[in-house]
PDB file of C-alpha atoms and ligand atoms in Angstrom:
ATOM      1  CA  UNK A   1     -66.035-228.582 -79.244  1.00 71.00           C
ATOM      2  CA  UNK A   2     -65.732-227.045 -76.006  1.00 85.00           C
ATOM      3  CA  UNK A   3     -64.929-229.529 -72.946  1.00 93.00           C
ATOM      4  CA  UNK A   4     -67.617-230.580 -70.640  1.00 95.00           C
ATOM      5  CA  UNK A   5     -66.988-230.435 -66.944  1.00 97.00           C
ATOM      6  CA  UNK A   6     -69.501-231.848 -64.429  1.00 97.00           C
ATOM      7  CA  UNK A   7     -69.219-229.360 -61.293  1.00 98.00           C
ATOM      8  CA  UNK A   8     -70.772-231.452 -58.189  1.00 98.00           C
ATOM      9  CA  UNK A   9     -70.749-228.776 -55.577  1.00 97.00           C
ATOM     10  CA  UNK A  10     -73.506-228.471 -52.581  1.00 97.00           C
ATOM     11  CA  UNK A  11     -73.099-224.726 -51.323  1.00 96.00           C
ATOM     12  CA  UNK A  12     -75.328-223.470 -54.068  1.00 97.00           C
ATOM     13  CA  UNK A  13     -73.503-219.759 -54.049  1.00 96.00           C
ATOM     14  CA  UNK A  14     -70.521-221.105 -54.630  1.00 95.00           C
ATOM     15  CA  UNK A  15     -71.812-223.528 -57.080  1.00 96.00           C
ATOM     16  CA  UNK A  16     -72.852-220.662 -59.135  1.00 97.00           C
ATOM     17  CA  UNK A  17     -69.534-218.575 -59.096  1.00 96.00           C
ATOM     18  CA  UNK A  18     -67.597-221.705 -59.877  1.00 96.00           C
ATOM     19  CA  UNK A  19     -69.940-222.459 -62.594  1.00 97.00           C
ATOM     20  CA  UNK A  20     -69.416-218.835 -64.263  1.00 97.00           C
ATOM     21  CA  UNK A  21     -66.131-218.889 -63.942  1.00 96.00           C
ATOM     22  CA  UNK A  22     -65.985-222.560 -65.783  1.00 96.00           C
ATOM     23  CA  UNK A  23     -68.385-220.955 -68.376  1.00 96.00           C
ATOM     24  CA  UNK A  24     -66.466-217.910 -69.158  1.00 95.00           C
ATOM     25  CA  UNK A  25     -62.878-219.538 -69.389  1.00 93.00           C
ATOM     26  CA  UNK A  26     -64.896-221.656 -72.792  1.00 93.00           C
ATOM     27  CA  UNK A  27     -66.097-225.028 -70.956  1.00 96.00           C
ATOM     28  CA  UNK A  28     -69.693-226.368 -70.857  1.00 96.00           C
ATOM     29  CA  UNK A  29     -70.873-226.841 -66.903  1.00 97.00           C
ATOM     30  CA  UNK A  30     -73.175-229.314 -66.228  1.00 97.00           C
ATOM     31  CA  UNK A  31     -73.515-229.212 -62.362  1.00 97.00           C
ATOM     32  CA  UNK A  32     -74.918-231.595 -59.353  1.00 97.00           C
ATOM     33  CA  UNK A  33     -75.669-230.874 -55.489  1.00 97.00           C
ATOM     34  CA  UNK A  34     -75.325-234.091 -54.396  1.00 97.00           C
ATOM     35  CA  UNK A  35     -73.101-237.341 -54.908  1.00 96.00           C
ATOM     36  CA  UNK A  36     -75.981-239.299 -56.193  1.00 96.00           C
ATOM     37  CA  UNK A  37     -76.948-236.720 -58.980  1.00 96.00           C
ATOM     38  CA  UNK A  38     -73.057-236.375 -59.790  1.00 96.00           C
ATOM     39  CA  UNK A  39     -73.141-240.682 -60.223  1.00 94.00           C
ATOM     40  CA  UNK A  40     -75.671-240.137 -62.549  1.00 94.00           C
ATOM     41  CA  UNK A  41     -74.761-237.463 -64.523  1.00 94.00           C
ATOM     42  CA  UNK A  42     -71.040-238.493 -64.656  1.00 93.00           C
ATOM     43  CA  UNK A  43     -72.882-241.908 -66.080  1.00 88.00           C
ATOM     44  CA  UNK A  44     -75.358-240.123 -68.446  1.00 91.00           C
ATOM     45  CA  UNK A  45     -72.994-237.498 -69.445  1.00 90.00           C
ATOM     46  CA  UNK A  46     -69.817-238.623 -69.922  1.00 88.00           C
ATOM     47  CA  UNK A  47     -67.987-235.355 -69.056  1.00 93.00           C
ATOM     48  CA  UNK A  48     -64.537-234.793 -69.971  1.00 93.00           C
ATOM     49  CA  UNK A  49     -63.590-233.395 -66.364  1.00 95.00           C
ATOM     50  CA  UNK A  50     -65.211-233.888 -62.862  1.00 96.00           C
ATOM     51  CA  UNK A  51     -64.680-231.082 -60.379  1.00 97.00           C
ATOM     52  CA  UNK A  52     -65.512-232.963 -57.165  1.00 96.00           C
ATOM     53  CA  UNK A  53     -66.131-231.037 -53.538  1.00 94.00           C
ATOM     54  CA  UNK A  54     -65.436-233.523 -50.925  1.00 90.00           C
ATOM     55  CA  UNK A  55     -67.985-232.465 -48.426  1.00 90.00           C
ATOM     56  CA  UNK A  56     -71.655-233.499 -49.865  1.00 94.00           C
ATOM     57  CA  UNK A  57     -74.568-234.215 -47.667  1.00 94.00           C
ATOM     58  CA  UNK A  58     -75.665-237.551 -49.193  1.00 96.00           C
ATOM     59  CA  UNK A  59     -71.618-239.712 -49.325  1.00 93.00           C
ATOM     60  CA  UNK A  60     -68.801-238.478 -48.916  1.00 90.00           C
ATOM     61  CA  UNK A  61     -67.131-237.221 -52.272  1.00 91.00           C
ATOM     62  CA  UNK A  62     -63.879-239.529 -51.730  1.00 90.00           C
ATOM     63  CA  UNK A  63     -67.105-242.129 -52.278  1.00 92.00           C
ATOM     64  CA  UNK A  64     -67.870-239.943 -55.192  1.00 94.00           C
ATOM     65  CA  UNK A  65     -64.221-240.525 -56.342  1.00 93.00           C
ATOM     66  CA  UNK A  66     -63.836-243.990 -55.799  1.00 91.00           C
ATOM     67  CA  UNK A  67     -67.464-244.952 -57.760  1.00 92.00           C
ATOM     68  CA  UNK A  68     -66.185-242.962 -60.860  1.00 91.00           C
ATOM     69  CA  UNK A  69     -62.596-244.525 -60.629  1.00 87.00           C
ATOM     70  CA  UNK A  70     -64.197-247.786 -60.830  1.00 85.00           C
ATOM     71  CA  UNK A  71     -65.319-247.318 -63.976  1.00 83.00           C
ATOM     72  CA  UNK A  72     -63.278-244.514 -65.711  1.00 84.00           C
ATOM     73  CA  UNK A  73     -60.716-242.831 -65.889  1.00 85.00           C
ATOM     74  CA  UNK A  74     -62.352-239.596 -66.392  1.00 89.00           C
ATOM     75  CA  UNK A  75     -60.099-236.541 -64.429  1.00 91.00           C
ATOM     76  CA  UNK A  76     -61.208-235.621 -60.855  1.00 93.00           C
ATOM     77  CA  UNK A  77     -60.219-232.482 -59.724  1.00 94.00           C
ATOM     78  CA  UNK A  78     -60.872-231.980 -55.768  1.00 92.00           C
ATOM     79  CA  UNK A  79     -62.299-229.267 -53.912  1.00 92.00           C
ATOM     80  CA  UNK A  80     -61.269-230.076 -50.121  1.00 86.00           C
ATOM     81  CA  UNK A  81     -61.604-227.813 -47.072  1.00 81.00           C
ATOM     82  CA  UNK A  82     -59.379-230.325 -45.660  1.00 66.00           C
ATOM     83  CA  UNK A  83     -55.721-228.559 -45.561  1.00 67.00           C
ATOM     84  CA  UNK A  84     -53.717-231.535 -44.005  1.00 74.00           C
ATOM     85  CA  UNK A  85     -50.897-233.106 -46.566  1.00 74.00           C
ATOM     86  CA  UNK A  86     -52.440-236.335 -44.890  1.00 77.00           C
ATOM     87  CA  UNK A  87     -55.896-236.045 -46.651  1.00 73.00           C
ATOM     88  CA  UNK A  88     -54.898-234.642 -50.013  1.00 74.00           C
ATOM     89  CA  UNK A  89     -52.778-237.297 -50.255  1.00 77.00           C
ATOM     90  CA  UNK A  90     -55.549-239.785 -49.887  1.00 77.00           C
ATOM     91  CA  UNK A  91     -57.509-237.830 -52.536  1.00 77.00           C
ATOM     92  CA  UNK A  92     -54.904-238.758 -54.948  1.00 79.00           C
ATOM     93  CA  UNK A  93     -54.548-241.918 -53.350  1.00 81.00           C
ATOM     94  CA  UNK A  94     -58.325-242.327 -54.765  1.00 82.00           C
ATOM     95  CA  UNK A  95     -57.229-241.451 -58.599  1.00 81.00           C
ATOM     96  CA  UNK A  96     -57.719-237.542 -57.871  1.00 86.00           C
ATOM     97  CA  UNK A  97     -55.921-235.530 -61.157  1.00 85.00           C
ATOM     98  CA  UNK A  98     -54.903-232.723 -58.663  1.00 85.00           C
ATOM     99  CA  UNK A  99     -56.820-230.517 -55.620  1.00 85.00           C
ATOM    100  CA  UNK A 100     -57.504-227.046 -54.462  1.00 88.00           C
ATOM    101  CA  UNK A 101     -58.165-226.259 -50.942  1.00 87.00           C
ATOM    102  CA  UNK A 102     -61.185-223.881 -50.199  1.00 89.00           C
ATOM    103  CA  UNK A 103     -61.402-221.271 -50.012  1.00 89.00           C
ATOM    104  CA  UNK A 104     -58.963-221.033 -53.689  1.00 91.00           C
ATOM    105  CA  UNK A 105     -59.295-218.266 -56.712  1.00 91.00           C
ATOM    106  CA  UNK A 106     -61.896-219.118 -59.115  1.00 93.00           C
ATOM    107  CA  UNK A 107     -59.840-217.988 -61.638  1.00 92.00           C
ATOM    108  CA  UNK A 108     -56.644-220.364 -60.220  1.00 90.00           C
ATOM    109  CA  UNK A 109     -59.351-223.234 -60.709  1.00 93.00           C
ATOM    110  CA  UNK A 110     -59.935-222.750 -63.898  1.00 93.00           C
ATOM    111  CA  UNK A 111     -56.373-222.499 -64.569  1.00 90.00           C
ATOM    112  CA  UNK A 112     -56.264-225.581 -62.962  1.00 89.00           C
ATOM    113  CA  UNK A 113     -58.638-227.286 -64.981  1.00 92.00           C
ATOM    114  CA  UNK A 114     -57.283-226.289 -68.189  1.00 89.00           C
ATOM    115  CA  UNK A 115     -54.247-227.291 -67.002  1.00 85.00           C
ATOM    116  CA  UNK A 116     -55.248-231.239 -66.709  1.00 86.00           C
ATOM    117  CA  UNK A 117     -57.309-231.412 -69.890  1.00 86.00           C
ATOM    118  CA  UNK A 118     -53.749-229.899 -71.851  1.00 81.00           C
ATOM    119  CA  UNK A 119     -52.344-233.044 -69.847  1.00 72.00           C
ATOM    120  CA  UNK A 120     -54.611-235.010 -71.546  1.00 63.00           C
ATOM    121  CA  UNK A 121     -54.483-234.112 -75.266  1.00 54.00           C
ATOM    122  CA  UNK A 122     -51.626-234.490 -77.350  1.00 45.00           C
ATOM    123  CA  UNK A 123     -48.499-233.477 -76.111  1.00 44.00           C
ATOM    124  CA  UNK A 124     -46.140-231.107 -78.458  1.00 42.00           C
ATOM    125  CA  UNK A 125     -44.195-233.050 -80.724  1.00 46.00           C
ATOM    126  CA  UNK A 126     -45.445-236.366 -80.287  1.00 46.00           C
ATOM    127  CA  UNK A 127     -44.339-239.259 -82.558  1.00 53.00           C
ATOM    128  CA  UNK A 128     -46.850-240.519 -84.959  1.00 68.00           C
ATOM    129  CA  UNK A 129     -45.633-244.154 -84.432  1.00 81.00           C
ATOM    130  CA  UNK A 130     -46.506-245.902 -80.980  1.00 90.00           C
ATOM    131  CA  UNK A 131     -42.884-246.242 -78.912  1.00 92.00           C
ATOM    132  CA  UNK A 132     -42.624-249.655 -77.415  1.00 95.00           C
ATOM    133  CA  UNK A 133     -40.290-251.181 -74.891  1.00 96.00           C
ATOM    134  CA  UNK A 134     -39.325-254.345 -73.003  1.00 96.00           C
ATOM    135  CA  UNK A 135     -39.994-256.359 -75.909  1.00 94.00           C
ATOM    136  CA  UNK A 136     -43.542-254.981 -76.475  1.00 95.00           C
ATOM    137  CA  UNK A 137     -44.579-254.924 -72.542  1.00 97.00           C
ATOM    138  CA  UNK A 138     -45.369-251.633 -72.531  1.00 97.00           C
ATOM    139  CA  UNK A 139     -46.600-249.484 -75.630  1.00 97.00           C
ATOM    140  CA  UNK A 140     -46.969-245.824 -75.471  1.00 95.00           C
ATOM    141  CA  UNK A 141     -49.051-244.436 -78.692  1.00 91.00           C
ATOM    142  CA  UNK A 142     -48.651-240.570 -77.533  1.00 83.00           C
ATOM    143  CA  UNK A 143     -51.008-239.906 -81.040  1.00 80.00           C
ATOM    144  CA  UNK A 144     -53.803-241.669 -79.814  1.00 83.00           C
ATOM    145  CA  UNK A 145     -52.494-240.956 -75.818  1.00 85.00           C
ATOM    146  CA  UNK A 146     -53.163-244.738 -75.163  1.00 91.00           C
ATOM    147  CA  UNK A 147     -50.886-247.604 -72.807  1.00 96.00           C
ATOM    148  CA  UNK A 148     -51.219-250.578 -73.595  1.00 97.00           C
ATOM    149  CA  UNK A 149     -49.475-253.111 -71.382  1.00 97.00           C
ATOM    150  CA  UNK A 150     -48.830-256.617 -72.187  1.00 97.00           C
ATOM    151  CA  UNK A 151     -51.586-256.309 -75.064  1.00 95.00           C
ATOM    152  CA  UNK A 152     -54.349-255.015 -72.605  1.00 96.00           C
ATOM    153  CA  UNK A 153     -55.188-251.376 -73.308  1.00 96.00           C
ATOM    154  CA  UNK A 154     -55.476-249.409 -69.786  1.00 96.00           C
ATOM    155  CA  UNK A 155     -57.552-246.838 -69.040  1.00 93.00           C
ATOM    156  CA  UNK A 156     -55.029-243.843 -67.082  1.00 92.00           C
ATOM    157  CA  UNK A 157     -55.836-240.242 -65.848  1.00 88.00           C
ATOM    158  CA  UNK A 158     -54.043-237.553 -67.240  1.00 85.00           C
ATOM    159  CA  UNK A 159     -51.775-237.309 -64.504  1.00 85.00           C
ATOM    160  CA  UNK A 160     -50.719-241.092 -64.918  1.00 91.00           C
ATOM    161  CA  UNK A 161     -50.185-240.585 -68.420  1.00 91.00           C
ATOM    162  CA  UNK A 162     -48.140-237.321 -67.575  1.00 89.00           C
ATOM    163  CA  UNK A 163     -45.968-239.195 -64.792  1.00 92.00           C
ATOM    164  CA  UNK A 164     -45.366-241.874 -67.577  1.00 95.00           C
ATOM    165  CA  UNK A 165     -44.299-240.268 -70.183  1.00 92.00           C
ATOM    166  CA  UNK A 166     -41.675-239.040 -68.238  1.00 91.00           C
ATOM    167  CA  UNK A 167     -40.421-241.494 -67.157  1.00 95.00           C
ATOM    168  CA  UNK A 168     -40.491-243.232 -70.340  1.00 94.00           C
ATOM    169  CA  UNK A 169     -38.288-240.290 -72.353  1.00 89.00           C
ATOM    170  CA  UNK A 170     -35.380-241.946 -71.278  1.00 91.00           C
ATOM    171  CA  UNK A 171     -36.013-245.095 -69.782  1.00 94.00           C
ATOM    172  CA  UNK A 172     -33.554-246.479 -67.329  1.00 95.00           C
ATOM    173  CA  UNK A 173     -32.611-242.673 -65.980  1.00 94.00           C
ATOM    174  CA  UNK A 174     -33.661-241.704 -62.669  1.00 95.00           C
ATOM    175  CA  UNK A 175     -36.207-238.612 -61.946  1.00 93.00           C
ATOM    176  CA  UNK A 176     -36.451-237.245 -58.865  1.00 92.00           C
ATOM    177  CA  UNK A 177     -40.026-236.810 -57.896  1.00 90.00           C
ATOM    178  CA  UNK A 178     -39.214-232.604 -57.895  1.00 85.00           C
ATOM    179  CA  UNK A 179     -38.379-233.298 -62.074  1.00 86.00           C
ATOM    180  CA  UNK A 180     -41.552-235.618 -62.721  1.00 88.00           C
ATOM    181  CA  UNK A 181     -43.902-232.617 -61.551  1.00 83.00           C
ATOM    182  CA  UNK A 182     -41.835-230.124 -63.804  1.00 77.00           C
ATOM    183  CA  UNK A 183     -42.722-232.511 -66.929  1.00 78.00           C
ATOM    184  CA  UNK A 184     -46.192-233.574 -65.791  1.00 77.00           C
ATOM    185  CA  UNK A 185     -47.668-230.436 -64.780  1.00 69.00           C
ATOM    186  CA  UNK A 186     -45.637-227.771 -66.056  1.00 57.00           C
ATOM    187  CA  UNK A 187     -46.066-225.860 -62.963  1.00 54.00           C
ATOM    188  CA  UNK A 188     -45.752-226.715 -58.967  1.00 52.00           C
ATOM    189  CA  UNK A 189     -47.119-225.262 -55.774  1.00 51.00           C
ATOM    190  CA  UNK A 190     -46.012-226.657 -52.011  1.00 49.00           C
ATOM    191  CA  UNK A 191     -46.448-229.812 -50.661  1.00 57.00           C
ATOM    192  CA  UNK A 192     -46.758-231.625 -54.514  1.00 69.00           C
ATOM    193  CA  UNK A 193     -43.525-234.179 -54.179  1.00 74.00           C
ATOM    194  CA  UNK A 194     -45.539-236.906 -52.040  1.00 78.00           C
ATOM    195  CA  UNK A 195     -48.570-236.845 -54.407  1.00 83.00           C
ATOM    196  CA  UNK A 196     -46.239-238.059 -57.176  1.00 89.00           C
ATOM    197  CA  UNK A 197     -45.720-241.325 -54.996  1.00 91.00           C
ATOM    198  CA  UNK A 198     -49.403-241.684 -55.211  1.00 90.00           C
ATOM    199  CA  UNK A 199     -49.922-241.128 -58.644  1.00 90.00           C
ATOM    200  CA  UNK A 200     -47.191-244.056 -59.270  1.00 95.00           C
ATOM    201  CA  UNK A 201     -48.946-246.106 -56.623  1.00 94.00           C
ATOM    202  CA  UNK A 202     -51.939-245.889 -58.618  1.00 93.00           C
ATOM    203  CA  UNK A 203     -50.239-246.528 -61.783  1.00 95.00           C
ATOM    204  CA  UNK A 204     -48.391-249.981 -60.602  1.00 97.00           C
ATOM    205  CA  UNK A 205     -51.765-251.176 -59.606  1.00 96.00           C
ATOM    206  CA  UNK A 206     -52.527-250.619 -63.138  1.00 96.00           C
ATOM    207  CA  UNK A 207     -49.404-251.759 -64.905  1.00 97.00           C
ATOM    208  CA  UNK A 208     -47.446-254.110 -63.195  1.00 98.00           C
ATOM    209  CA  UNK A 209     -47.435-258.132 -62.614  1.00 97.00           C
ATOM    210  CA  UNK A 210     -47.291-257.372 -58.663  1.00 97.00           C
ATOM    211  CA  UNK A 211     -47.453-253.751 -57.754  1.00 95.00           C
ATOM    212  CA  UNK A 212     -45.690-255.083 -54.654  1.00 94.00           C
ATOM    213  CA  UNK A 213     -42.823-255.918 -56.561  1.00 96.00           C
ATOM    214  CA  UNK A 214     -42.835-253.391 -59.136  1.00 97.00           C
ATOM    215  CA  UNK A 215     -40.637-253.832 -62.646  1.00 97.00           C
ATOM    216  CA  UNK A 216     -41.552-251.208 -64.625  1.00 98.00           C
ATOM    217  CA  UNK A 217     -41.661-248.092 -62.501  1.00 98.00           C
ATOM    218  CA  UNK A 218     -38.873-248.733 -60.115  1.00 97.00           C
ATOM    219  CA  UNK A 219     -38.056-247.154 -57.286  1.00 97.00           C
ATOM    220  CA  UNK A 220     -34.702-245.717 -56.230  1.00 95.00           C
ATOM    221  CA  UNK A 221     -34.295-244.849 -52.884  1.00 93.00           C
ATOM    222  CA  UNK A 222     -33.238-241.169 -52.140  1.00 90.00           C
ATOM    223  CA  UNK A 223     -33.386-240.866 -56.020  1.00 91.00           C
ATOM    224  CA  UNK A 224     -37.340-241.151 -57.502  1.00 95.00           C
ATOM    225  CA  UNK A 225     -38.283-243.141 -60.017  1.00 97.00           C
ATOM    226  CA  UNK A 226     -37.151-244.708 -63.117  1.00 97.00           C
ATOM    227  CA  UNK A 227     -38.615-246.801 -66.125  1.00 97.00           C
ATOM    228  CA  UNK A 228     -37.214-250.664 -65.763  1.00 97.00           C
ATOM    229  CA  UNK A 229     -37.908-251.466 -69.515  1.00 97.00           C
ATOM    230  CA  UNK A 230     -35.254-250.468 -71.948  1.00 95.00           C
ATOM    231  CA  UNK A 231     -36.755-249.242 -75.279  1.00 93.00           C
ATOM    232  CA  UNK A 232     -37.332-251.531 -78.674  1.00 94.00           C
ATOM    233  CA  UNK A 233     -35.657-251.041 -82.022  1.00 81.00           C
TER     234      UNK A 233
HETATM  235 CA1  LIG B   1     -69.643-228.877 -49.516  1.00 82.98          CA
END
């Protein structure tokens, strides 16, 4: 079954191009011009990938972004004419999966999008039993690609899961935020290494006790991150 991505795009022209592009690298495009119509198709439609251009005429698309991430956890893919590191970072900040900055290669798009979706399914060699640590805290079921955290399922983005199985493949070392990209995304392009601090931001608010005072993704200064929960069994 081919992967449904809802395209909300205004400029109809470019809509269009996107849209063929999406079509010909084997996804199904359902598209919106507006944020309202992307809110209720998203809703109606449950698509398996949301390429989101920022600039709408109705809300804003980091609205957009934040509606969907209230609910979901659904990838968002941004399309921002804004180039500053300041505002990509607050798409990601928002639950964004990744960003291109117009004008970008339809073709690098779709690479892009094919990209987070192979975040999302099952990664090569995964075990068929659920790995646990800190005394059942945290599971990781890589066969089902589902956290659950102190018994609670949670809902994470591809990206999340990405940054968390890294961290988790040998708990207690420390990755530098350069190394977490390598294993998340499998590729990197300038100006990444900051987004990873957003992606964990938005994982501790998922995961820990106090994402103030954060146990299970630490933080080591001048270092990156590590997993605070030693593995069970
Ligand atoms: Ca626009």
């Amino acid at each position: 079954v081919a992967a449904t991505i809802l395209l909300v795009e205004d400029e109809r022209k470019l809509r269009e191009l996107v849209r063929s592009y999406l079509e010909r690298g084997g996804f199904t495009v359902l598209s919106a011009s507006s944020g309202a119509e992307a809110l209720s198709l998203a809703g109606s439609a449950t698509p398996d990938l949301v390429v989101l251009d920022l600039g709408l005429p109705d809300v804003p698309g980091e609205t957009v972004a934040r509606e969907l991430r209230s609910h979901s956890a659904t990838p968002i893919l941004m399309l921002t004419a804004k180039a500053s590191e300041d505002d990509r970072i607050r798409g990601l900040e928002l639950g964004a999966d990744d960003y291109v900055t117009k004008p970008f290669s339809p073709r690098e798009l779709v690479l892009r999008c094919q990209a987070i979706l192979r975040r999302g399914g099952q990664p090569a060699g995964a075990s068929f039993e659920p790995t646990t640590f800190g005394s059942g805290e945290l599971v990781i079921d890589e066969q089902r690609r589902t956290v659950r955290v102190r018994g609670d399922e949670v809902a994470v983005t591809p990206t999340e899961w990405g940054v968390l199985v890294a961290l988790a493949t040998v708990p207690g070392r420390v990755y530098s935020r350069y190394e977490i990209i390598n294993r998340t995304r499998g590729y990197e392009f300038e100006g990444y290494e900051r987004s990873v601090d957003s992606h964990v931001k938005n994982l501790r608010r998922k995961i820990e006790v106090d994402a103030g005072r954060p146990e299970i993704i630490q933080t080591v200064l001048g270092g990156g991150y590590r997993l605070g929960l030693s593995r069970d069994g």
